[in-house]
mmCIF file of C-alpha atoms in Angstrom:
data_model
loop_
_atom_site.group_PDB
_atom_site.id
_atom_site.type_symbol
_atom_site.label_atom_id
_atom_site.label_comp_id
_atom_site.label_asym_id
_atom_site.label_seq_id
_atom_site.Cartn_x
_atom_site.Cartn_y
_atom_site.Cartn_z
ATOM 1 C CA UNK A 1 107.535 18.415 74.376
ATOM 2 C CA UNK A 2 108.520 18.775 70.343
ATOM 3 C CA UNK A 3 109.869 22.302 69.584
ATOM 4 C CA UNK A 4 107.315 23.378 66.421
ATOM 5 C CA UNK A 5 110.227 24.623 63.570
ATOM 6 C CA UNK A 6 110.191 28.648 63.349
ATOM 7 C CA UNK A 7 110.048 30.381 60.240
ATOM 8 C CA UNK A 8 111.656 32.451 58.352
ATOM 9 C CA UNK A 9 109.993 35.454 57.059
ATOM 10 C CA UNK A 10 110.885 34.329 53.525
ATOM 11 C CA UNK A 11 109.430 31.141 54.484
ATOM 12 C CA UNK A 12 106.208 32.605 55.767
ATOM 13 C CA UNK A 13 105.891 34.976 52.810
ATOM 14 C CA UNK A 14 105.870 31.773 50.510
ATOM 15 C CA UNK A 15 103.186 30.139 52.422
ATOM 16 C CA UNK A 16 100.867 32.685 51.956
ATOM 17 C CA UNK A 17 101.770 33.094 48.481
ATOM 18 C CA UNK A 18 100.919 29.197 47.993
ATOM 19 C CA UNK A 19 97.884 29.484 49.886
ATOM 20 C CA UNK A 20 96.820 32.586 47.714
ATOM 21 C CA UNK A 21 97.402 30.533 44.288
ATOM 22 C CA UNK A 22 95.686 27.347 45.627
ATOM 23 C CA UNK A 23 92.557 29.399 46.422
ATOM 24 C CA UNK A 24 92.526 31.618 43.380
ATOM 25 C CA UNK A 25 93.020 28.470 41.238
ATOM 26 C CA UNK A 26 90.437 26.946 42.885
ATOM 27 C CA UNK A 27 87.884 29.862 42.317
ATOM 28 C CA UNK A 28 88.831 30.127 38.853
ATOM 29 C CA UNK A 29 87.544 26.444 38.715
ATOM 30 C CA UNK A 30 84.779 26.584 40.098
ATOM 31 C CA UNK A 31 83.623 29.464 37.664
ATOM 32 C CA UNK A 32 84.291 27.505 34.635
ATOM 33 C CA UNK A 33 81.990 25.114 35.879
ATOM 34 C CA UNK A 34 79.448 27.608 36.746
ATOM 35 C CA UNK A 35 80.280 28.801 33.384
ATOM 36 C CA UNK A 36 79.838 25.738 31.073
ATOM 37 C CA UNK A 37 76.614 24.938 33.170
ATOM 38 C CA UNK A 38 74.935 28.385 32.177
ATOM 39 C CA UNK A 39 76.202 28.056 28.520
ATOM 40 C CA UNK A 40 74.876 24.401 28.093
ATOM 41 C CA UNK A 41 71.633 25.891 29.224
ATOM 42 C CA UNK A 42 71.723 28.937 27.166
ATOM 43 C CA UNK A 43 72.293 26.600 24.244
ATOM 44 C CA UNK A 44 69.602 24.531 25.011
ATOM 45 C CA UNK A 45 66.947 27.726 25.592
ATOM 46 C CA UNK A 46 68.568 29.003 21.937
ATOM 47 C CA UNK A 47 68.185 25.546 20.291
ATOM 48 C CA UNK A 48 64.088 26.590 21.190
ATOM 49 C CA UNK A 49 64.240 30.336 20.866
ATOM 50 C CA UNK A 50 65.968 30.068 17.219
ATOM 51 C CA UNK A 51 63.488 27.600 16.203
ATOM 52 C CA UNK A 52 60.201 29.202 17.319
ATOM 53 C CA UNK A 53 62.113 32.643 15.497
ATOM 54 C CA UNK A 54 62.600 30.203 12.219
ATOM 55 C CA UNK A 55 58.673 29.662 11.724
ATOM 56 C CA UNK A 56 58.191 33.816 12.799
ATOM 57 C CA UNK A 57 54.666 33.469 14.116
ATOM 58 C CA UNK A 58 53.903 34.570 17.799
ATOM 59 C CA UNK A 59 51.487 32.824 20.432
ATOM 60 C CA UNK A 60 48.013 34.616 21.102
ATOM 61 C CA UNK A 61 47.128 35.191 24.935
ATOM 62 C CA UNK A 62 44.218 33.887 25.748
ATOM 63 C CA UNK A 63 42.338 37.451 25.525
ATOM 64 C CA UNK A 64 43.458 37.768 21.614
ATOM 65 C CA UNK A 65 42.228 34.298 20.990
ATOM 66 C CA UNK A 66 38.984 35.447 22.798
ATOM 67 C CA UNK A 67 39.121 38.313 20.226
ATOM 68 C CA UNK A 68 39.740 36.322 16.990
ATOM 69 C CA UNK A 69 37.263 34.103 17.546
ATOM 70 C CA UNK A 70 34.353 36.773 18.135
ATOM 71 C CA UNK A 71 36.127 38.493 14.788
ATOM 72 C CA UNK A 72 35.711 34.801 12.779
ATOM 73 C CA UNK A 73 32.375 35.155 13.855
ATOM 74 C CA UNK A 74 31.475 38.523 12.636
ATOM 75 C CA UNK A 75 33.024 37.884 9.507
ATOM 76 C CA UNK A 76 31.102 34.638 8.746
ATOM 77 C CA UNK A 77 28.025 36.424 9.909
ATOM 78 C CA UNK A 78 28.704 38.601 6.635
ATOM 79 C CA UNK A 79 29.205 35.685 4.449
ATOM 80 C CA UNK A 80 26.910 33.145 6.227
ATOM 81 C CA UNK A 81 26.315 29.878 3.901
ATOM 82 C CA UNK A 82 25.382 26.325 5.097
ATOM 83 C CA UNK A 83 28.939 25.610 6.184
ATOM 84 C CA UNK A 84 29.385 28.775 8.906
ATOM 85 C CA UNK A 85 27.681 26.843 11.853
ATOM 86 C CA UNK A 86 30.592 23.765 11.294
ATOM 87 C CA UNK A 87 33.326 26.441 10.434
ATOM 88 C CA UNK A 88 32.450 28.168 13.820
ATOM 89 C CA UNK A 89 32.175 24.783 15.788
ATOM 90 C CA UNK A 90 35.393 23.551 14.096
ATOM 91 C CA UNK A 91 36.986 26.950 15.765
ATOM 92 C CA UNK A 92 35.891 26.343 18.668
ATOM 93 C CA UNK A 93 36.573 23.091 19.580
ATOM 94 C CA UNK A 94 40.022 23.328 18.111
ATOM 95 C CA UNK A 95 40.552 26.601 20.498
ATOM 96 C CA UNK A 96 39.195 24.203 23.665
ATOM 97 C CA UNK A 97 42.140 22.142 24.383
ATOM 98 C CA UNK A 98 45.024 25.022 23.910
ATOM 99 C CA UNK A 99 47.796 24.626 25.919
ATOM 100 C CA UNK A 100 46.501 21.259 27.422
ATOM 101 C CA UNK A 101 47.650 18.813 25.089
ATOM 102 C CA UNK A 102 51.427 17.579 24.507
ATOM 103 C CA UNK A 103 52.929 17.718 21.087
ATOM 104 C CA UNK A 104 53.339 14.291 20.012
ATOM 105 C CA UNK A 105 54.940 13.075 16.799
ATOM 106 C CA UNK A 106 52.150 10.894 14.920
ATOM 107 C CA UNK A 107 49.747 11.167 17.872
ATOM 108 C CA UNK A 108 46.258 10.454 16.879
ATOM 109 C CA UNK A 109 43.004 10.453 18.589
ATOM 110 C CA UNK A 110 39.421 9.021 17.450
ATOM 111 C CA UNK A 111 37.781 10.732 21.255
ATOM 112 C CA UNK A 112 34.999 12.954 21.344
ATOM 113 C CA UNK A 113 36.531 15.350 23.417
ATOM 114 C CA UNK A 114 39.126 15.125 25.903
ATOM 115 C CA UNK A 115 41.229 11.700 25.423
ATOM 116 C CA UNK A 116 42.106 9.704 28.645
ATOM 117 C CA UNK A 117 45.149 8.806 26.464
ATOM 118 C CA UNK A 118 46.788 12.073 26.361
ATOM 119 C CA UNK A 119 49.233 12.639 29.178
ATOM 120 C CA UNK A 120 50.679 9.000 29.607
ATOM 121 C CA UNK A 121 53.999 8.715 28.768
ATOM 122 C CA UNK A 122 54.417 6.668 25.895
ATOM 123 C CA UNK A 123 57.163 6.298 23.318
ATOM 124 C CA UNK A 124 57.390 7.685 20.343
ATOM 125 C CA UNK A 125 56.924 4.641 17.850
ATOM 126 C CA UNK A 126 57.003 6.818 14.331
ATOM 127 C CA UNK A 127 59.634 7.515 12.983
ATOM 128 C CA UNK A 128 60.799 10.275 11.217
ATOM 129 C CA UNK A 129 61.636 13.119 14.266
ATOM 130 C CA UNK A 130 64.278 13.443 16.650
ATOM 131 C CA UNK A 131 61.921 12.476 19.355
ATOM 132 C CA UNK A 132 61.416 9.204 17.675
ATOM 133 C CA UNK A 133 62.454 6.406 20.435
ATOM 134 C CA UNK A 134 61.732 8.513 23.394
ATOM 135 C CA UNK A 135 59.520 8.229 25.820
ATOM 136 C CA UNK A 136 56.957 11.384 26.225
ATOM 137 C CA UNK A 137 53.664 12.571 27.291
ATOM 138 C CA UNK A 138 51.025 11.103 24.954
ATOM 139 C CA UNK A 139 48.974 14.046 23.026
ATOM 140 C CA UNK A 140 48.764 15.075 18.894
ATOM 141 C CA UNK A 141 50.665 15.951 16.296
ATOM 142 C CA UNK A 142 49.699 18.541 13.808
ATOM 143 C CA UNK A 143 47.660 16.701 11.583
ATOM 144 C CA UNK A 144 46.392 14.450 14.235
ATOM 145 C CA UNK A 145 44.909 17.739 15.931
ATOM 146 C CA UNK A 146 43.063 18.627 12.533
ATOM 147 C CA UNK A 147 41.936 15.102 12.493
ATOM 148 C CA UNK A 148 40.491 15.388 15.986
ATOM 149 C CA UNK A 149 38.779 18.701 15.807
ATOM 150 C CA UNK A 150 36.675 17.358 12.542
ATOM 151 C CA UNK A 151 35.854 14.673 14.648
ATOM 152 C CA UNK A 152 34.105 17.155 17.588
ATOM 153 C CA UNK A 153 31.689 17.983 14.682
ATOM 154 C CA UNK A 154 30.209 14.805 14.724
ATOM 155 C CA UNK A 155 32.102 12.613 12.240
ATOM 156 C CA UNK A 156 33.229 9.139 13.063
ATOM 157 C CA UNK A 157 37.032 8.724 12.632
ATOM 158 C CA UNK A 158 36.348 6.481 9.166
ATOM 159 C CA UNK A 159 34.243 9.093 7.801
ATOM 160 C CA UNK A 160 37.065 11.686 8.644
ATOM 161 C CA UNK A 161 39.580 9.864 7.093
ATOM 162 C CA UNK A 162 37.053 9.796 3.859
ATOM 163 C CA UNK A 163 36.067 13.188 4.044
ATOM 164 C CA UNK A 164 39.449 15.051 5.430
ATOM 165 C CA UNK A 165 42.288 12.087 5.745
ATOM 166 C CA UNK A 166 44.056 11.683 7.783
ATOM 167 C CA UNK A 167 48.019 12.837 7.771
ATOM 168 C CA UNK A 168 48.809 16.351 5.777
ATOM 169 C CA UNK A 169 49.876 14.682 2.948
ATOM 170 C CA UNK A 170 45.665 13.208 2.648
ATOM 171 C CA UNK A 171 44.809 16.685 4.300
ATOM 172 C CA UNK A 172 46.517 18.477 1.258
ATOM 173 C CA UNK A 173 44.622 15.956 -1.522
ATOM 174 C CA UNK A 174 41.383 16.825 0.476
ATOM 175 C CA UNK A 175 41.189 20.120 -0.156
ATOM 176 C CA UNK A 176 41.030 23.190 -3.009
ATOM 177 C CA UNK A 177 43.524 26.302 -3.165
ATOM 178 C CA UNK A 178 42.140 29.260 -2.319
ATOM 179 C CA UNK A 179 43.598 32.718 -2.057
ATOM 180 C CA UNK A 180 44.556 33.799 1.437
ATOM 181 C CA UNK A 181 42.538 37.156 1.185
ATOM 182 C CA UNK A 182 39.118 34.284 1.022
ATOM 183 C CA UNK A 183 40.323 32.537 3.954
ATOM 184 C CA UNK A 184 37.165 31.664 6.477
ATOM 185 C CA UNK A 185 37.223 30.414 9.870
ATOM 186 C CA UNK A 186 37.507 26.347 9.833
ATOM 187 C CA UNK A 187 40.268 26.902 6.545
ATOM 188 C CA UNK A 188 43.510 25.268 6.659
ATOM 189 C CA UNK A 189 46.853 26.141 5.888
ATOM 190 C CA UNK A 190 50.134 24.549 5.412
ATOM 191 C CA UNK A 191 54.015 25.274 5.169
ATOM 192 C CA UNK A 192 54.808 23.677 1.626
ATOM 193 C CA UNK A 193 52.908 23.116 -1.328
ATOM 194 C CA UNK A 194 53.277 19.192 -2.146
ATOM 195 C CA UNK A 195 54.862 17.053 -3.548
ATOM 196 C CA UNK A 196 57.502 18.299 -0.830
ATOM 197 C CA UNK A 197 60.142 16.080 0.778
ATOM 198 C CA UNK A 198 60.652 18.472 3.291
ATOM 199 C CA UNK A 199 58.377 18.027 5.760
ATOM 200 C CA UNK A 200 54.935 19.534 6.574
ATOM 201 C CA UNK A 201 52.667 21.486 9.048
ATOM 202 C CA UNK A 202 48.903 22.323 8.948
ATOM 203 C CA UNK A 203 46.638 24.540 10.992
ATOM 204 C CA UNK A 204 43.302 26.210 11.230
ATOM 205 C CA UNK A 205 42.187 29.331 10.674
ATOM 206 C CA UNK A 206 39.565 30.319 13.504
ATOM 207 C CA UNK A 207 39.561 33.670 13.568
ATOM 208 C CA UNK A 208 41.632 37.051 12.928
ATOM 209 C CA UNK A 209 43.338 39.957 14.636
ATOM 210 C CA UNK A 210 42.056 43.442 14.311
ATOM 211 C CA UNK A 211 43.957 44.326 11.486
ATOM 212 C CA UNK A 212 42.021 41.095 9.104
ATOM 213 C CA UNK A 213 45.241 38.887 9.346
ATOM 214 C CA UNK A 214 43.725 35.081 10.328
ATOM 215 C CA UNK A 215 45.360 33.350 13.007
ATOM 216 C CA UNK A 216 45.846 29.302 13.073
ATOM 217 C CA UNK A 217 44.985 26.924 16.250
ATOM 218 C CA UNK A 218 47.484 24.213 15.594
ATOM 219 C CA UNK A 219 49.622 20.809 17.618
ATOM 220 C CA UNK A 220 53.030 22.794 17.411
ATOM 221 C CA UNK A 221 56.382 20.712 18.281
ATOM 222 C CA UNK A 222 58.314 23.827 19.428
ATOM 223 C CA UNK A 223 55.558 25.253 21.750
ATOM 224 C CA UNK A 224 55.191 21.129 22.611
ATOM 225 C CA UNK A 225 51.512 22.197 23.085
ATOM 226 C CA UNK A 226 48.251 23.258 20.918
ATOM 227 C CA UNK A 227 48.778 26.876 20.215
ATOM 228 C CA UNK A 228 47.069 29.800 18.318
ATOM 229 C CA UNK A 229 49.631 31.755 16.639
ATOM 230 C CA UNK A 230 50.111 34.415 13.693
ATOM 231 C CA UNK A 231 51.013 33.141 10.281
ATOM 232 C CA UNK A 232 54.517 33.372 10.458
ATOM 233 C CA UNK A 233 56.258 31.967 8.134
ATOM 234 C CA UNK A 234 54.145 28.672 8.720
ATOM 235 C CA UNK A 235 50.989 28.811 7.135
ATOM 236 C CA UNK A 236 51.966 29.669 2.989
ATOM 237 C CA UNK A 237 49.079 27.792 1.537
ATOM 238 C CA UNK A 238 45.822 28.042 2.238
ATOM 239 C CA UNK A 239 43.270 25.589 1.525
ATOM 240 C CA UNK A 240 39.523 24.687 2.184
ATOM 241 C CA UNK A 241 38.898 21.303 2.900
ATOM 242 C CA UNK A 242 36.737 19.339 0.895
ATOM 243 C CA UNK A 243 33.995 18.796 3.439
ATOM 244 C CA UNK A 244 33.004 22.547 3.088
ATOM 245 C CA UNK A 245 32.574 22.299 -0.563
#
């Protein structure tokens, strides 16, 4: 039978030294990781967080959206003309698919109602956006959500083009200033005035908080969904399309 070596106390004493090291060093490790993980995240919830905080407007619940809407309707009750029954409609189906449709860049849709379309993963063909190239869930972008909730009152998808256009850039030509204290329900609004080459965004007004401020129902790429929100920094010009002239 081999004799197993005995060891010094010195010897032993190192050992357990080593073994103290390895296991430290190896903790130390494994927290970086744990570390870098959580900060990659962090980034990535920021990234959102500082971009939703750049446009300053806050999503409605569902029970202030319930509230703005009845508001819109008092309010156009007082100032009732032969465009309040569209402005109200326009409201409402805009406020019907909130949070169920996908921000999409250049999504369009010609459906009456709900599109089968929306959902499938498609890619995103327009360019323009950093999602352009990838694939995602198929809904609207901002104007393409305008486009579609003119469409709910009954116009075909060539006489909306005619009547509202289609894109903000035809959205903007198809419509008149107007002071944000005359805003109505069924009013739009965008970020920048054109000629712009910095982008744009467009809403609708359909209704307002208890303190008069209007709130917008609007495709927004950093919710990824259709939203109602405050004005934020978002909506600085409002406008009144053309077809309630």
């Amino acid at each position: 039978m081999e004799n197993k070596p005995v060891l010094n106390r010195r010897e032993v004493k190192r050992q357990k030294t080593a073994k103290t090291i390895k296991g430290a060093a190896a903790r130390i490790v494994i927290m970086t990781a744990v570390l870098l993980i959580a900060s990659l995240a962090v980034l990535g919830i920021n990234k959102l967080t500082d971009y939703i905080r750049a446009k300053n407007y806050r999503a409605l619940s569902d029970e202030e959206i319930a509230y703005a809407l009845v508001r819109g309707e008092e309010k156009e009750a007082e100032n009732a003309d032969a465009s309040s029954e569209k402005r109200l409609e326009l409201a409402r189906a805009a406020c019907s698919i909130v949070g169920k449709v996908n921000y999409f860049w250049g999504g369009k849709s010609s459906a009456a109602g709900v599109d089968p379309a929306w959902g499938e993963l498609r890619e995103v063909t327009s360019s323009g956006s950093e999602s352009s190239g990838q694939v995602r869930p198929y809904g609207l972008d901002c104007s393409g959500f305008v486009s579609w909730a003119f469409i709910q009152l009954g116009y075909s998808f060539s006489e909306m083009e005619t009547l509202l256009g289609n894109g903000t850039w035809n959205q903007w030509d198809r419509s008149a200033d107007i002071a944000y204290n005359d805003i109505r329900v069924g009013d739009v609004a965008f970020m920048n005035r054109y000629p712009t080459d910095q982008g744009n965004h467009i809403g609708i007004c359909i209704g307002f908080l208890e303190n008069g401020e209007p709130v917008f129902a609007h495709c927004s790429s950093s919710y990824d969904n259709v939203v109602v929100t405050t004005r934020g920094t978002a909506f600085n010009y409002a406008r009144r399309p053309n077809i309630f002239n």
